[in-house]
Amino acid sequence: MAEPARQLNGSAVIRSLRQFTGRYFPSRATLSREETSATGSGEEPPPGFLDCLPVDVHFLIMTFLSPGDICRLGATSQYWRALVRDPLLWRYFLLRDIPCWSSIDFVTMPRLEALDAPLSSEDESLDERVEGEDDRTESKYDYMAEYLKSCPSCRQQWLPSRAPYEVVTSFLQSLVPSSEPRYAMFGPGMEQLSVSLVTRLMYAPDVLPLAGTPHRQINGIGSGISFMFNNQHKFNILTLYSTNRAERERARVQQQVVTNKLFTCEGTDESGCPIFSPLPHVQQVCQVVDGFIYVANAERETGEGDSEAAQIRAGLSSAWGSASRPLLVLSCISREEPEVASDPEITQNQEKRQIPCIYMAQRLGLPQLVNPWMVQDTVAESLSGLLDGLSWLLKCSGVKVSGS
């Protein structure tokens, strides 16, 4: 599924803010600095220097502030409280920032239909309500709430703190040895990228030390590779390749499509989407693992979004295990992207090579899953972002990760 084309320029937001200010705060819209200095008495206190600036400057200031700072700015006066709640303003922030977010999950995924929905009027803004009339319908979507719920920095900053007794309980639980969770890892990002994520995992003790490759079987399934997270928590990864290396190299040279050895296609559904079923040996793996790691190729739009989504659903099917098992999607590229130019005109001409994680979630059909899921931007060469994703995965498996 291709990334939708959505645009909202700053001039539309400025026009919305200007209309709102002129309608409900006309004195602030017309008052000049000279008039402000001459105002020494009256019922209303004279506005401050910041309030006397043009609305265009107000908008420019807000574009440099963090979401938390904007909310604190809204607490300074009735005027700013109304201004920072303009839905068009937060719709602009959503469209601007979601391509830059490095992670998203099943709880914080914003409703993308809100960004595709047409405006309820030619200029949907707080111009349609008077400050204080909170019971009236402002907009079909609360863009401010969507942003604050979804932005990674906001959800980390405003998480409720735990009570002291919960901290002590978590420490005591960490002293009790826990079982070693096992995860099945598969996906085209393991095979298509120029840098092998699995190879980097094997030779990166500074990031994720190896805990061993024991020669044993659990329920008839090989042991895979064990790693140590934060030098405290041991977990196991079973890697599932759709082809072997020789077949992949031959197919790359001859430009042929190789047969997937993990899933078999059983036809299509009513909407034309393919239906897959895991092969018997994959079914055995799906029955014994505690979760899944899907490595997606985030360097380009492969055009196989429907097939990938169908294969994920087949692997996570409740027929092979509990629907509560988590899915971590590593939205992976081979190497770090080049630094973005400081010149805005040059920046606009630079295309982001990595598919944004929010659109990766949409492409893979993750919002339709009943399993808990998370998409984490990852770089195979540096393993950037990997530890954040694994921390979430271990927590979902009941592991008491320190700092959680």
Tab-separated table of C-alpha atoms in Angstrom:
chain	number	residue	atom	x	y	z
A	1	MET	CA	0.000	0.000	0.000
A	2	ALA	CA	1.590	3.230	-1.119
A	3	GLU	CA	2.026	6.167	1.185
A	4	PRO	CA	-0.924	8.512	0.687
A	5	ALA	CA	-0.274	11.973	-0.650
A	6	ARG	CA	-1.371	14.486	1.970
A	7	GLN	CA	-0.554	18.164	1.984
A	8	LEU	CA	-1.425	21.098	4.201
A	9	ASN	CA	0.674	24.220	3.887
A	10	GLY	CA	1.292	26.746	6.619
A	11	SER	CA	-0.609	29.524	4.850
A	12	ALA	CA	-3.911	27.688	5.391
A	13	VAL	CA	-3.178	27.421	9.121
A	14	ILE	CA	-2.186	31.082	9.339
A	15	ARG	CA	-5.394	32.087	7.565
A	16	SER	CA	-7.408	29.992	10.009
A	17	LEU	CA	-5.671	31.520	13.035
A	18	ARG	CA	-6.027	35.028	11.641
A	19	GLN	CA	-9.770	34.568	11.082
A	20	PHE	CA	-10.239	33.215	14.581
A	21	THR	CA	-8.248	36.032	16.178
A	22	GLY	CA	-10.038	38.706	14.195
A	23	ARG	CA	-13.419	37.312	15.114
A	24	TYR	CA	-13.073	36.631	18.836
A	25	PHE	CA	-10.066	38.767	19.852
A	26	PRO	CA	-10.250	41.822	17.560
A	27	SER	CA	-8.363	44.040	20.008
A	28	ARG	CA	-5.334	41.718	19.867
A	29	ALA	CA	-5.442	41.558	16.114
A	30	THR	CA	-5.391	45.338	15.661
A	31	LEU	CA	-3.491	46.587	18.688
A	32	SER	CA	-0.029	47.917	17.856
A	33	ARG	CA	2.946	48.219	20.126
A	34	GLU	CA	2.461	52.015	20.419
A	35	GLU	CA	-1.166	51.517	21.474
A	36	THR	CA	-0.038	48.932	23.985
A	37	SER	CA	2.427	51.292	25.658
A	38	ALA	CA	-0.212	54.011	25.784
A	39	THR	CA	-2.751	51.756	27.454
A	40	GLY	CA	-2.267	52.322	31.133
A	41	SER	CA	-5.769	51.859	32.502
A	42	GLY	CA	-8.955	50.058	31.673
A	43	GLU	CA	-10.808	46.966	32.599
A	44	GLU	CA	-8.553	44.579	30.691
A	45	PRO	CA	-4.821	44.452	31.395
A	46	PRO	CA	-2.621	45.494	28.492
A	47	PRO	CA	-1.440	42.558	26.379
A	48	GLY	CA	2.173	41.537	26.570
A	49	PHE	CA	4.773	41.904	23.871
A	50	LEU	CA	4.228	38.355	22.579
A	51	ASP	CA	0.466	38.909	22.254
A	52	CYS	CA	0.976	41.984	20.096
A	53	LEU	CA	2.968	40.131	17.455
A	54	PRO	CA	1.174	39.229	14.216
A	55	VAL	CA	-0.566	35.878	14.011
A	56	ASP	CA	1.962	34.845	11.361
A	57	VAL	CA	4.707	35.176	13.981
A	58	HIS	CA	2.606	33.297	16.548
A	59	PHE	CA	2.345	30.373	14.142
A	60	LEU	CA	6.071	30.504	13.371
A	61	ILE	CA	6.880	30.407	17.088
A	62	MET	CA	4.657	27.363	17.601
A	63	THR	CA	6.371	25.469	14.787
A	64	PHE	CA	9.629	25.630	16.804
A	65	LEU	CA	8.060	24.434	20.067
A	66	SER	CA	7.618	20.872	21.266
A	67	PRO	CA	4.050	19.606	21.795
A	68	GLY	CA	4.496	19.903	25.555
A	69	ASP	CA	5.687	23.502	25.242
A	70	ILE	CA	2.693	24.362	23.052
A	71	CYS	CA	0.339	22.968	25.694
A	72	ARG	CA	2.119	24.981	28.407
A	73	LEU	CA	1.833	28.067	26.218
A	74	GLY	CA	-1.897	27.462	26.043
A	75	ALA	CA	-2.062	27.616	29.852
A	76	THR	CA	-0.798	31.208	29.975
A	77	SER	CA	-3.999	32.984	28.921
A	78	GLN	CA	-7.478	32.521	27.522
A	79	TYR	CA	-6.287	33.767	24.143
A	80	TRP	CA	-3.428	31.291	23.845
A	81	ARG	CA	-5.573	28.462	25.206
A	82	ALA	CA	-7.991	28.966	22.350
A	83	LEU	CA	-5.298	29.525	19.738
A	84	VAL	CA	-3.274	26.374	20.448
A	85	ARG	CA	-6.413	24.214	20.224
A	86	ASP	CA	-7.087	25.024	16.592
A	87	PRO	CA	-7.692	21.600	14.948
A	88	LEU	CA	-6.168	22.783	11.677
A	89	LEU	CA	-2.959	23.619	13.536
A	90	TRP	CA	-2.623	20.088	14.916
A	91	ARG	CA	-3.604	18.553	11.612
A	92	TYR	CA	-0.678	20.471	10.140
A	93	PHE	CA	1.641	19.146	12.871
A	94	LEU	CA	0.461	15.575	12.250
A	95	LEU	CA	1.104	15.770	8.512
A	96	ARG	CA	4.485	17.380	9.121
A	97	ASP	CA	5.773	15.046	11.837
A	98	ILE	CA	4.418	11.525	11.298
A	99	PRO	CA	7.026	10.703	8.600
A	100	CYS	CA	9.734	11.416	11.198
A	101	TRP	CA	8.411	9.241	14.022
A	102	SER	CA	10.632	6.226	14.674
A	103	SER	CA	8.041	3.940	16.265
A	104	ILE	CA	4.318	3.317	16.524
A	105	ASP	CA	2.259	0.600	18.189
A	106	PHE	CA	-1.260	-0.765	18.452
A	107	VAL	CA	-2.151	1.706	21.211
A	108	THR	CA	-0.723	4.916	19.738
A	109	MET	CA	-1.487	4.359	16.035
A	110	PRO	CA	-3.320	7.496	14.837
A	111	ARG	CA	-6.397	7.207	12.675
A	112	LEU	CA	-5.080	7.929	9.211
A	113	GLU	CA	-8.604	8.375	7.909
A	114	ALA	CA	-8.613	11.598	9.927
A	115	LEU	CA	-5.861	12.943	7.674
A	116	ASP	CA	-7.658	11.865	4.513
A	117	ALA	CA	-11.036	13.217	5.609
A	118	PRO	CA	-12.111	16.443	3.891
A	119	LEU	CA	-12.482	19.521	6.020
A	120	SER	CA	-16.007	20.012	7.323
A	121	SER	CA	-15.979	23.523	5.872
A	122	GLU	CA	-13.755	25.539	3.598
A	123	ASP	CA	-11.650	26.556	6.598
A	124	GLU	CA	-12.181	24.158	9.504
A	125	SER	CA	-10.808	25.877	12.581
A	126	LEU	CA	-11.710	27.317	15.951
A	127	ASP	CA	-13.379	30.071	13.960
A	128	GLU	CA	-16.533	27.954	14.302
A	129	ARG	CA	-16.767	28.254	18.097
A	130	VAL	CA	-16.419	30.748	20.910
A	131	GLU	CA	-13.837	30.035	23.603
A	132	GLY	CA	-15.534	28.331	26.532
A	133	GLU	CA	-18.213	26.572	24.509
A	134	ASP	CA	-16.562	23.178	24.816
A	135	ASP	CA	-19.764	21.198	24.357
A	136	ARG	CA	-20.182	22.225	20.743
A	137	THR	CA	-18.736	20.006	18.047
A	138	GLU	CA	-15.499	21.514	16.797
A	139	SER	CA	-14.405	18.879	14.348
A	140	LYS	CA	-15.079	15.291	13.468
A	141	TYR	CA	-11.550	14.410	14.646
A	142	ASP	CA	-9.603	15.717	17.615
A	143	TYR	CA	-6.251	16.232	15.891
A	144	MET	CA	-4.620	17.545	19.050
A	145	ALA	CA	-5.530	14.384	20.972
A	146	GLU	CA	-4.383	12.221	18.053
A	147	TYR	CA	-1.012	13.966	17.999
A	148	LEU	CA	-0.388	13.833	21.742
A	149	LYS	CA	-1.381	10.163	21.840
A	150	SER	CA	0.845	9.148	18.915
A	151	CYS	CA	4.000	11.269	19.190
A	152	PRO	CA	6.812	9.111	20.672
A	153	SER	CA	8.194	11.934	22.802
A	154	CYS	CA	4.747	12.728	24.214
A	155	ARG	CA	3.814	9.176	25.181
A	156	GLN	CA	7.163	8.709	26.930
A	157	GLN	CA	7.031	12.086	28.664
A	158	TRP	CA	3.507	11.788	30.009
A	159	LEU	CA	3.464	8.170	31.131
A	160	PRO	CA	2.104	7.957	34.702
A	161	SER	CA	4.745	7.319	37.308
A	162	ARG	CA	4.586	4.088	39.269
A	163	ALA	CA	3.897	3.958	42.974
A	164	PRO	CA	6.905	3.167	45.216
A	165	TYR	CA	5.531	-0.255	46.159
A	166	GLU	CA	5.335	-1.169	42.440
A	167	VAL	CA	9.010	-0.291	42.029
A	168	VAL	CA	9.936	-2.555	44.955
A	169	THR	CA	7.771	-5.358	43.571
A	170	SER	CA	9.393	-5.028	40.160
A	171	PHE	CA	12.861	-5.228	41.750
A	172	LEU	CA	11.974	-8.379	43.687
A	173	GLN	CA	10.494	-9.991	40.592
A	174	SER	CA	13.685	-9.243	38.683
A	175	LEU	CA	15.585	-11.416	41.184
A	176	VAL	CA	13.447	-14.439	40.320
A	177	PRO	CA	14.752	-16.345	37.272
A	178	SER	CA	12.204	-16.246	34.467
A	179	SER	CA	11.739	-18.594	31.564
A	180	GLU	CA	13.536	-17.824	28.331
A	181	PRO	CA	11.024	-16.402	25.818
A	182	ARG	CA	11.340	-17.586	22.225
A	183	TYR	CA	10.547	-15.558	19.119
A	184	ALA	CA	10.229	-16.540	15.462
A	185	MET	CA	11.908	-14.020	13.136
A	186	PHE	CA	11.064	-13.875	9.441
A	187	GLY	CA	10.401	-11.369	6.692
A	188	PRO	CA	11.881	-10.020	3.433
A	189	GLY	CA	14.157	-7.603	5.267
A	190	MET	CA	16.230	-10.575	6.393
A	191	GLU	CA	16.963	-11.562	2.790
A	192	GLN	CA	16.657	-8.531	0.508
A	193	LEU	CA	18.827	-5.925	2.228
A	194	SER	CA	22.489	-5.511	1.302
A	195	VAL	CA	23.442	-5.735	5.001
A	196	SER	CA	22.313	-8.891	6.784
A	197	LEU	CA	20.525	-8.109	10.042
A	198	VAL	CA	21.062	-11.657	11.324
A	199	THR	CA	24.807	-11.483	10.655
A	200	ARG	CA	25.059	-8.165	12.463
A	201	LEU	CA	23.211	-9.658	15.436
A	202	MET	CA	25.777	-12.454	15.596
A	203	TYR	CA	28.733	-10.058	15.663
A	204	ALA	CA	27.558	-7.141	17.827
A	205	PRO	CA	28.353	-8.086	21.438
A	206	ASP	CA	28.380	-4.423	22.451
A	207	VAL	CA	24.717	-4.104	21.445
A	208	LEU	CA	23.297	-7.574	22.068
A	209	PRO	CA	25.673	-10.179	23.523
A	210	LEU	CA	25.276	-13.797	22.524
A	211	ALA	CA	24.112	-16.068	25.318
A	212	GLY	CA	24.870	-19.244	23.383
A	213	THR	CA	23.698	-21.540	20.613
A	214	PRO	CA	22.810	-24.661	22.621
A	215	HIS	CA	22.314	-27.882	20.683
A	216	ARG	CA	18.938	-28.899	21.992
A	217	GLN	CA	15.370	-29.051	20.829
A	218	ILE	CA	12.157	-27.825	22.424
A	219	ASN	CA	9.028	-29.635	21.268
A	220	GLY	CA	10.934	-30.874	18.257
A	221	ILE	CA	12.057	-27.375	17.214
A	222	GLY	CA	15.710	-26.343	17.082
A	223	SER	CA	16.988	-24.048	19.795
A	224	GLY	CA	17.924	-21.106	17.582
A	225	ILE	CA	20.221	-18.410	18.968
A	226	SER	CA	20.058	-17.044	22.518
A	227	PHE	CA	20.869	-13.401	23.304
A	228	MET	CA	21.205	-11.402	26.516
A	229	PHE	CA	19.267	-8.137	26.809
A	230	ASN	CA	20.767	-5.558	29.210
A	231	ASN	CA	22.987	-8.352	30.567
A	232	GLN	CA	19.947	-9.547	32.535
A	233	HIS	CA	17.279	-11.081	30.342
A	234	LYS	CA	17.893	-14.078	28.145
A	235	PHE	CA	15.736	-14.682	25.080
A	236	ASN	CA	15.848	-16.885	22.000
A	237	ILE	CA	15.354	-16.140	18.290
A	238	LEU	CA	14.441	-18.752	15.689
A	239	THR	CA	15.228	-17.438	12.193
A	240	LEU	CA	12.937	-18.553	9.369
A	241	TYR	CA	14.202	-17.979	5.829
A	242	SER	CA	11.915	-18.294	2.829
A	243	THR	CA	14.861	-19.425	0.663
A	244	ASN	CA	18.476	-20.409	1.126
A	245	ARG	CA	21.398	-18.154	0.224
A	246	ALA	CA	22.266	-19.966	-3.016
A	247	GLU	CA	18.689	-19.673	-4.271
A	248	ARG	CA	18.561	-15.983	-3.427
A	249	GLU	CA	21.839	-15.244	-5.207
A	250	ARG	CA	20.806	-17.222	-8.275
A	251	ALA	CA	17.435	-15.513	-8.411
A	252	ARG	CA	19.106	-12.108	-8.100
A	253	VAL	CA	21.462	-12.827	-11.008
A	254	GLN	CA	18.818	-14.409	-13.234
A	255	GLN	CA	16.109	-11.964	-12.094
A	256	GLN	CA	13.743	-14.765	-11.202
A	257	VAL	CA	11.175	-15.210	-8.443
A	258	VAL	CA	11.979	-17.989	-5.995
A	259	THR	CA	9.442	-20.175	-4.252
A	260	ASN	CA	8.632	-19.225	-0.670
A	261	LYS	CA	9.376	-22.163	1.630
A	262	LEU	CA	7.490	-20.761	4.611
A	263	PHE	CA	3.970	-20.275	3.268
A	264	THR	CA	1.820	-21.735	0.541
A	265	CYS	CA	-0.813	-19.700	-1.296
A	266	GLU	CA	-4.285	-21.205	-1.135
A	267	GLY	CA	-6.063	-18.705	-3.376
A	268	THR	CA	-7.640	-15.339	-2.805
A	269	ASP	CA	-10.489	-13.982	-0.719
A	270	GLU	CA	-13.522	-12.031	-1.895
A	271	SER	CA	-11.527	-8.806	-2.115
A	272	GLY	CA	-8.784	-10.421	-4.208
A	273	CYS	CA	-6.188	-10.545	-1.439
A	274	PRO	CA	-4.092	-13.724	-1.271
A	275	ILE	CA	-4.651	-16.338	1.423
A	276	PHE	CA	-1.579	-18.106	2.814
A	277	SER	CA	-1.074	-21.068	5.085
A	278	PRO	CA	2.170	-21.907	6.922
A	279	LEU	CA	3.936	-25.068	5.844
A	280	PRO	CA	3.983	-27.875	8.448
A	281	HIS	CA	7.425	-27.091	9.866
A	282	VAL	CA	6.484	-23.404	10.184
A	283	GLN	CA	3.262	-24.350	11.948
A	284	GLN	CA	5.315	-26.229	14.530
A	285	VAL	CA	7.428	-23.133	15.163
A	286	CYS	CA	4.354	-20.894	15.432
A	287	GLN	CA	2.902	-23.198	18.066
A	288	VAL	CA	5.870	-23.036	20.463
A	289	VAL	CA	7.096	-19.414	20.225
A	290	ASP	CA	6.074	-16.606	22.585
A	291	GLY	CA	6.014	-13.905	19.905
A	292	PHE	CA	7.116	-12.872	16.441
A	293	ILE	CA	9.683	-10.538	14.878
A	294	TYR	CA	8.920	-9.498	11.312
A	295	VAL	CA	11.796	-7.826	9.443
A	296	ALA	CA	10.297	-5.574	6.776
A	297	ASN	CA	12.232	-4.033	3.906
A	298	ALA	CA	11.729	-0.293	4.484
A	299	GLU	CA	14.075	0.878	1.724
A	300	ARG	CA	11.486	0.779	-1.028
A	301	GLU	CA	7.876	0.044	-1.780
A	302	THR	CA	8.041	-3.564	-2.910
A	303	GLY	CA	4.496	-3.725	-4.221
A	304	GLU	CA	3.898	-6.899	-2.161
A	305	GLY	CA	2.065	-5.286	0.726
A	306	ASP	CA	-1.001	-7.513	0.356
A	307	SER	CA	1.121	-10.695	0.290
A	308	GLU	CA	3.174	-9.587	3.288
A	309	ALA	CA	0.069	-8.726	5.285
A	310	ALA	CA	-1.501	-12.085	4.406
A	311	GLN	CA	1.634	-13.987	5.460
A	312	ILE	CA	1.758	-12.133	8.783
A	313	ARG	CA	-1.887	-12.988	9.449
A	314	ALA	CA	-1.190	-16.618	8.563
A	315	GLY	CA	1.734	-16.831	10.976
A	316	LEU	CA	-0.166	-15.142	13.803
A	317	SER	CA	-3.330	-17.157	13.244
A	318	SER	CA	-5.023	-18.264	16.454
A	319	ALA	CA	-4.937	-21.801	15.074
A	320	TRP	CA	-1.226	-21.931	15.946
A	321	GLY	CA	-1.310	-20.208	19.302
A	322	SER	CA	-2.684	-17.458	21.513
A	323	ALA	CA	-3.837	-14.181	19.970
A	324	SER	CA	-2.118	-12.312	22.821
A	325	ARG	CA	1.367	-13.048	21.501
A	326	PRO	CA	3.100	-9.822	20.434
A	327	LEU	CA	4.446	-8.928	16.994
A	328	LEU	CA	7.490	-6.671	16.632
A	329	VAL	CA	7.980	-5.276	13.130
A	330	LEU	CA	11.502	-4.036	12.448
A	331	SER	CA	11.100	-1.525	9.635
A	332	CYS	CA	14.642	-2.033	8.439
A	333	ILE	CA	17.096	-0.356	6.063
A	334	SER	CA	20.692	-1.377	5.376
A	335	ARG	CA	22.564	1.780	6.397
A	336	GLU	CA	21.964	5.151	7.976
A	337	GLU	CA	20.460	7.765	5.707
A	338	PRO	CA	22.613	10.781	4.778
A	339	GLU	CA	22.201	13.854	6.909
A	340	VAL	CA	19.406	16.180	5.869
A	341	ALA	CA	20.550	19.464	4.347
A	342	SER	CA	20.023	22.599	6.414
A	343	ASP	CA	18.708	24.537	3.420
A	344	PRO	CA	14.886	24.146	3.332
A	345	GLU	CA	14.816	24.285	-0.471
A	346	ILE	CA	17.341	21.453	-0.710
A	347	THR	CA	15.550	19.482	1.997
A	348	GLN	CA	12.296	19.551	0.039
A	349	ASN	CA	14.056	17.945	-2.926
A	350	GLN	CA	15.527	15.146	-0.813
A	351	GLU	CA	13.406	12.035	-0.603
A	352	LYS	CA	13.372	10.011	2.608
A	353	ARG	CA	14.645	6.561	1.703
A	354	GLN	CA	13.140	4.790	4.704
A	355	ILE	CA	9.401	4.217	4.591
A	356	PRO	CA	7.918	5.928	7.675
A	357	CYS	CA	6.909	3.414	10.321
A	358	ILE	CA	3.320	4.645	10.426
A	359	TYR	CA	2.881	3.899	6.720
A	360	MET	CA	4.641	0.563	7.144
A	361	ALA	CA	2.021	-0.363	9.740
A	362	GLN	CA	-0.692	0.613	7.296
A	363	ARG	CA	0.913	-1.318	4.429
A	364	LEU	CA	1.168	-4.503	6.493
A	365	GLY	CA	-2.412	-4.234	7.723
A	366	LEU	CA	-1.338	-4.165	11.373
A	367	PRO	CA	-4.310	-2.098	12.671
A	368	GLN	CA	-6.568	-5.014	11.706
A	369	LEU	CA	-4.660	-7.513	13.878
A	370	VAL	CA	-5.940	-8.636	17.270
A	371	ASN	CA	-2.381	-9.275	18.485
A	372	PRO	CA	-0.436	-6.453	20.159
A	373	TRP	CA	2.094	-5.027	17.696
A	374	MET	CA	4.780	-2.392	17.334
A	375	VAL	CA	6.719	-0.989	14.371
A	376	GLN	CA	10.263	0.203	15.104
A	377	ASP	CA	12.600	1.904	12.622
A	378	THR	CA	15.840	-0.096	12.496
A	379	VAL	CA	19.189	0.142	10.709
A	380	ALA	CA	20.834	-3.228	9.985
A	381	GLU	CA	24.419	-1.958	9.929
A	382	SER	CA	24.336	-0.098	13.260
A	383	LEU	CA	21.374	-1.974	14.805
A	384	SER	CA	19.927	1.426	15.656
A	385	GLY	CA	16.426	1.133	17.114
A	386	LEU	CA	16.711	-2.607	17.715
A	387	LEU	CA	17.000	-2.409	21.501
A	388	ASP	CA	13.910	-0.204	21.774
A	389	GLY	CA	11.906	-2.757	19.821
A	390	LEU	CA	13.221	-5.704	21.833
A	391	SER	CA	12.477	-3.906	25.094
A	392	TRP	CA	8.831	-3.541	24.047
A	393	LEU	CA	8.692	-7.183	22.914
A	394	LEU	CA	10.095	-8.525	26.182
A	395	LYS	CA	7.694	-6.408	28.234
A	396	CYS	CA	4.756	-7.782	26.244
A	397	SER	CA	6.046	-11.292	27.022
A	398	GLY	CA	5.916	-10.603	30.751
A	399	VAL	CA	9.624	-9.945	31.252
A	400	LYS	CA	10.273	-7.258	33.854
A	401	VAL	CA	12.742	-5.130	31.927
A	402	SER	CA	14.631	-2.671	34.139
A	403	GLY	CA	13.416	0.896	33.743
A	404	SER	CA	9.945	-0.184	32.580
